Amino acid sequence: MQSGSQLSTSIDATVPTAARMYDYYLGGKDNYAADRAAVEELDKVVPSTRALALNNRRFLRRVVRTLAAEYGVRQFLDHGSGLPTQDNVHQVAQGVDPAARVVYVDNDPMVLVHGRALLDQNEQTAVIQADLRDTDGILSHPDTARLIDFSQPVAALFVSVLHCIPDSDTDGPRAVARRVAERLVPGSFMVMCQLVSEDPRVRDFVTGFMDRTTQGHWGRVRQEKDVAELFDGLDVLEPGLVEVSTWRPDTEVAPRQLTHEWIEFGGVGRIR
Ligand SMILES: C[S@@+](CC[C@H](N)C(=O)[O-])C[C@H]1O[C@@H](n2cnc3c(N)ncnc32)[C@H](O)[C@@H]1O
């Protein structure tokens, strides 16, 4: 993928985006009427999505804390980071070690504006606008070069974002994951989860709905087996690939997902 391609620099409040819809699900304020209307429409078919989003965010928090506290990771490259919310990756990682470094990557111009105000808080954190498929552009970006030492382990995060990109031999989830993993030293980690459903009606409906709603800025609801393929060649940490609320839960007090038309599915793989 060409560096800088397909990046929008202006914010259009009338076309919903994945970032702002997700923000609305999490109870944030960085969303518009069009985003809220799309969420309400989607809820008619997949009513548990708010619980799913909240649990996904909790998973992200647990993964970052676990990798920092138990596996000594001090560098995080967060692809599809989303709008700032509570317990952002740098806050969790720097809660373990203030020297931890984080590069946030998102293609949504609103993430750049709000992110720079709220996430770019210290010299160990940066927000860059890029398409997550642009591996060369991201890895050679001056902020990445300044913050990430590629001779040391890195955790590359792809949390709840791979469903936003379509299948492609060169730029689909498998190709991107492989490309990034090849650039990281052994002992690095790939954190990957995405929306899946084993019901073809849900996959078709939601994929079509999100594609129309976001005007083509969407990929595909996949199946658990598709996510499993992303981990080929990696050592998957316990408990394996799971619905993310069950990945090393630290409390029983999590929003219960009452229906399971779709789930957020994935885990953590260590690079050999
Ligand atoms: C559902 S949010 C997930 C946010 C965060 N990773 C989390 O799990 O809490 C997906 C994010 O990915 C971003 N995104 C979607 N497609 C992208 C792409 N091709 N390149 C970079 N970011 C992308 C969206 O703008 C949005 O902020």
XYZ file of C-alpha atoms and ligand atoms in Angstrom:
299
model
C 0.000 0.000 0.000
C 1.220 3.469 -0.908
C 2.182 5.712 1.972
C -0.562 8.267 2.723
C -3.074 6.795 0.278
C -6.819 6.948 1.039
C -6.314 9.179 4.056
C -9.042 11.706 4.668
C -7.924 14.989 6.174
C -11.376 16.498 6.780
C -14.056 15.417 9.239
C -17.478 14.712 7.678
C -20.103 14.589 10.441
C -22.732 13.149 8.103
C -20.941 9.884 7.278
C -20.581 7.529 10.272
C -17.109 6.209 11.048
C -16.040 3.096 12.941
C -14.086 5.269 15.399
C -17.046 7.498 16.311
C -19.578 4.640 16.433
C -17.247 2.760 18.783
C -16.843 5.910 20.865
C -20.641 6.098 21.193
C -20.815 2.444 22.240
C -18.230 3.154 24.953
C -20.236 6.121 26.250
C -17.908 8.786 24.801
C -18.791 12.256 23.546
C -16.741 12.370 20.327
C -19.544 11.294 17.989
C -22.263 12.864 15.863
C -25.979 12.253 15.219
C -25.183 10.134 12.134
C -22.937 7.843 14.207
C -25.580 7.466 16.903
C -28.309 6.735 14.340
C -26.137 4.026 12.751
C -25.515 2.417 16.155
C -29.222 2.411 16.919
C -29.955 0.773 13.562
C -27.245 -1.843 14.106
C -28.515 -2.614 17.603
C -31.755 -3.904 16.113
C -29.835 -6.826 14.598
C -26.863 -7.225 16.976
C -28.235 -5.936 20.288
C -25.282 -6.982 22.442
C -22.766 -4.789 20.669
C -22.418 -2.267 23.506
C -21.436 -5.023 25.953
C -19.132 -6.419 23.277
C -17.412 -3.036 22.834
C -16.997 -2.483 26.574
C -15.560 -5.974 26.997
C -13.230 -5.443 24.070
C -11.872 -2.305 25.711
C -11.362 -4.217 28.961
C -9.491 -6.902 27.018
C -7.180 -4.272 25.543
C -6.456 -2.952 29.035
C -5.729 -6.430 30.427
C -3.517 -7.381 27.506
C -1.393 -4.247 27.756
C -1.061 -4.556 31.523
C -0.218 -8.266 31.251
C 2.377 -7.760 28.513
C 3.990 -4.889 30.421
C 3.865 -6.404 33.915
C 4.404 -10.110 33.208
C 6.336 -10.151 29.917
C 8.374 -6.967 30.285
C 7.132 -5.281 27.095
C 7.921 -1.570 27.029
C 7.028 -0.680 23.424
C 3.549 -0.729 21.899
C 2.491 -0.061 18.331
C -1.301 0.345 18.446
C -2.878 -0.058 14.987
C -6.430 1.332 14.780
C -6.126 2.928 18.202
C -9.504 4.692 18.201
C -10.551 7.928 19.841
C -9.048 8.600 23.250
C -11.098 7.171 26.094
C -10.376 6.000 29.634
C -7.287 3.885 30.282
C -5.594 4.451 26.955
C -2.694 2.153 26.099
C 0.031 4.553 27.255
C -1.712 5.137 30.584
C -1.943 1.401 31.252
C 1.611 0.652 30.072
C 3.129 3.657 31.826
C 1.220 2.640 34.972
C 3.544 -0.381 34.985
C 6.645 1.518 33.846
C 6.630 5.287 33.198
C 9.310 4.706 30.553
C 6.976 2.624 28.343
C 6.557 4.018 24.811
C 3.468 3.977 22.622
C 2.811 4.890 18.996
C -0.879 5.200 18.160
C -1.893 4.719 14.512
C -5.323 5.490 13.069
C -6.604 6.621 9.684
C -9.527 8.669 11.053
C -8.704 12.405 11.031
C -10.778 12.911 14.176
C -8.535 10.490 16.068
C -5.571 12.573 14.989
C -7.129 15.824 16.253
C -8.450 14.468 19.567
C -5.583 12.041 19.925
C -2.922 14.695 19.581
C -4.679 16.737 22.288
C -5.123 13.842 24.698
C -2.738 11.035 23.815
C 0.354 12.961 22.800
C 0.811 13.825 26.458
C 4.426 13.048 26.961
C 7.602 12.445 25.060
C 7.073 8.689 25.093
C 3.788 8.820 23.181
C 2.861 9.809 19.621
C -0.214 9.681 17.394
C 0.214 9.268 13.661
C -2.406 9.259 10.935
C -1.830 6.293 8.645
C -3.618 3.370 7.116
C -2.692 0.319 9.157
C -1.903 -1.523 5.901
C 0.923 0.909 5.193
C 3.526 -1.034 7.189
C 6.546 0.674 5.606
C 5.078 4.143 6.124
C 4.245 3.413 9.772
C 7.534 1.757 10.645
C 9.626 4.445 8.973
C 7.570 7.367 10.335
C 9.821 9.775 12.285
C 7.740 9.347 15.465
C 7.997 5.565 15.236
C 11.735 5.801 14.627
C 12.070 8.141 17.625
C 10.036 5.996 20.024
C 10.407 2.373 18.992
C 13.678 0.463 19.149
C 13.168 -2.437 16.763
C 16.102 -4.351 18.256
C 13.918 -4.827 21.365
C 10.535 -6.612 21.729
C 7.452 -4.719 20.598
C 3.767 -5.504 21.076
C 1.916 -4.827 17.823
C -1.761 -4.317 18.636
C -4.579 -4.911 16.136
C -7.500 -4.819 18.544
C -10.996 -4.704 17.058
C -9.752 -3.291 13.781
C -9.027 -6.063 11.280
C -12.745 -6.308 10.415
C -12.353 -2.754 9.067
C -10.124 -3.961 6.215
C -11.227 -6.171 3.312
C -9.621 -9.403 2.190
C -6.677 -9.012 -0.168
C -3.615 -11.092 -0.920
C -1.355 -8.086 -0.448
C -3.196 -5.893 2.076
C -5.675 -8.155 3.886
C -5.354 -9.108 7.566
C -3.049 -12.081 6.930
C -0.663 -10.143 4.715
C -0.501 -7.172 7.091
C -0.011 -9.353 10.165
C 2.763 -11.303 8.456
C 4.460 -8.123 7.233
C 4.505 -6.574 10.700
C 5.567 -9.786 12.462
C 8.522 -10.136 10.076
C 9.829 -6.755 11.200
C 9.735 -7.556 14.937
C 12.396 -9.415 16.944
C 11.685 -12.788 18.599
C 9.953 -12.270 21.921
C 7.699 -9.598 20.409
C 3.928 -10.016 20.483
C 1.041 -9.775 18.050
C -2.296 -8.950 19.686
C -5.160 -9.548 17.260
C -8.914 -9.792 17.606
C -11.821 -8.943 15.383
C -15.584 -9.281 15.019
C -16.624 -12.794 14.044
C -19.861 -14.706 13.640
C -20.496 -18.314 12.776
C -23.918 -17.321 11.399
C -23.672 -16.444 7.678
C -26.812 -14.264 7.898
C -25.180 -12.077 10.554
C -21.909 -11.912 8.622
C -23.672 -10.869 5.421
C -26.067 -8.401 7.010
C -23.543 -6.593 9.197
C -20.826 -6.542 6.562
C -23.278 -5.000 4.064
C -24.712 -2.570 6.617
C -21.313 -1.309 7.755
C -19.995 -1.068 4.212
C -22.947 1.112 3.138
C -22.953 3.132 6.360
C -19.251 3.986 6.322
C -19.249 4.436 2.526
C -16.817 1.630 1.922
C -14.492 2.065 4.917
C -15.096 -1.429 6.154
C -13.890 -4.963 5.654
C -15.709 -8.063 6.732
C -17.149 -9.876 9.701
C -15.160 -13.107 9.625
C -15.159 -16.506 11.301
C -13.085 -17.831 14.168
C -11.074 -19.950 11.732
C -10.042 -16.804 9.827
C -8.689 -15.260 13.021
C -6.900 -18.498 13.893
C -5.033 -18.346 10.556
C -3.523 -14.998 11.571
C -1.699 -16.785 14.395
C -0.028 -19.416 12.191
C 3.641 -19.624 13.175
C 3.163 -17.738 16.464
C 3.199 -19.193 19.976
C -0.252 -18.400 21.282
C -0.350 -17.422 24.963
C -2.812 -19.083 27.334
C -5.800 -19.288 27.242
C -5.523 -19.417 23.442
C -7.901 -17.769 20.999
C -11.132 -16.923 22.746
C -14.059 -14.530 23.017
C -12.060 -11.686 24.477
C -13.970 -11.193 27.734
C -12.668 -14.634 28.737
C -8.987 -13.792 28.073
C -7.389 -13.844 31.553
C -10.344 -12.095 33.224
C -9.414 -10.271 36.405
C -12.958 -9.782 37.613
C -16.363 -11.325 37.283
C -17.873 -7.847 37.115
C -17.878 -7.401 33.335
C -20.821 -6.374 31.174
C -22.625 -9.583 30.308
C -23.066 -10.071 26.566
C -26.648 -11.291 26.554
C -26.748 -12.438 22.943
C -23.923 -13.693 20.770
C -24.866 -12.948 17.179
C -21.303 -11.741 16.847
C -18.355 -11.724 19.229
C -14.918 -10.182 19.447
C -12.525 -13.115 19.034
C -8.753 -13.365 19.235
C -5.735 -13.498 21.520
C -2.010 -12.922 21.827
C 0.790 -14.608 19.868
C 4.497 -14.468 20.652
C 6.972 -14.230 17.794
C 9.543 -17.049 17.794
C -13.473 -0.322 16.854
S -12.191 0.871 16.912
C -11.035 0.039 17.974
C -10.224 0.976 18.831
C -9.239 0.300 19.768
N -8.263 -0.505 19.027
C -9.926 -0.553 20.779
O -9.940 -1.777 20.599
O -10.474 -0.042 21.758
C -11.412 0.687 15.296
C -10.461 1.809 14.955
O -9.697 1.432 13.825
C -9.579 2.544 12.956
N -9.348 2.057 11.593
C -10.237 1.462 10.763
N -9.661 1.134 9.600
C -8.370 1.538 9.682
C -7.269 1.498 8.794
N -7.385 0.948 7.578
N -6.089 2.027 9.199
C -5.969 2.578 10.439
N -6.982 2.648 11.329
C -8.173 2.124 10.960
C -10.883 3.293 13.113
O -10.749 4.647 12.726
C -11.141 3.116 14.601
O -10.589 4.164 15.333
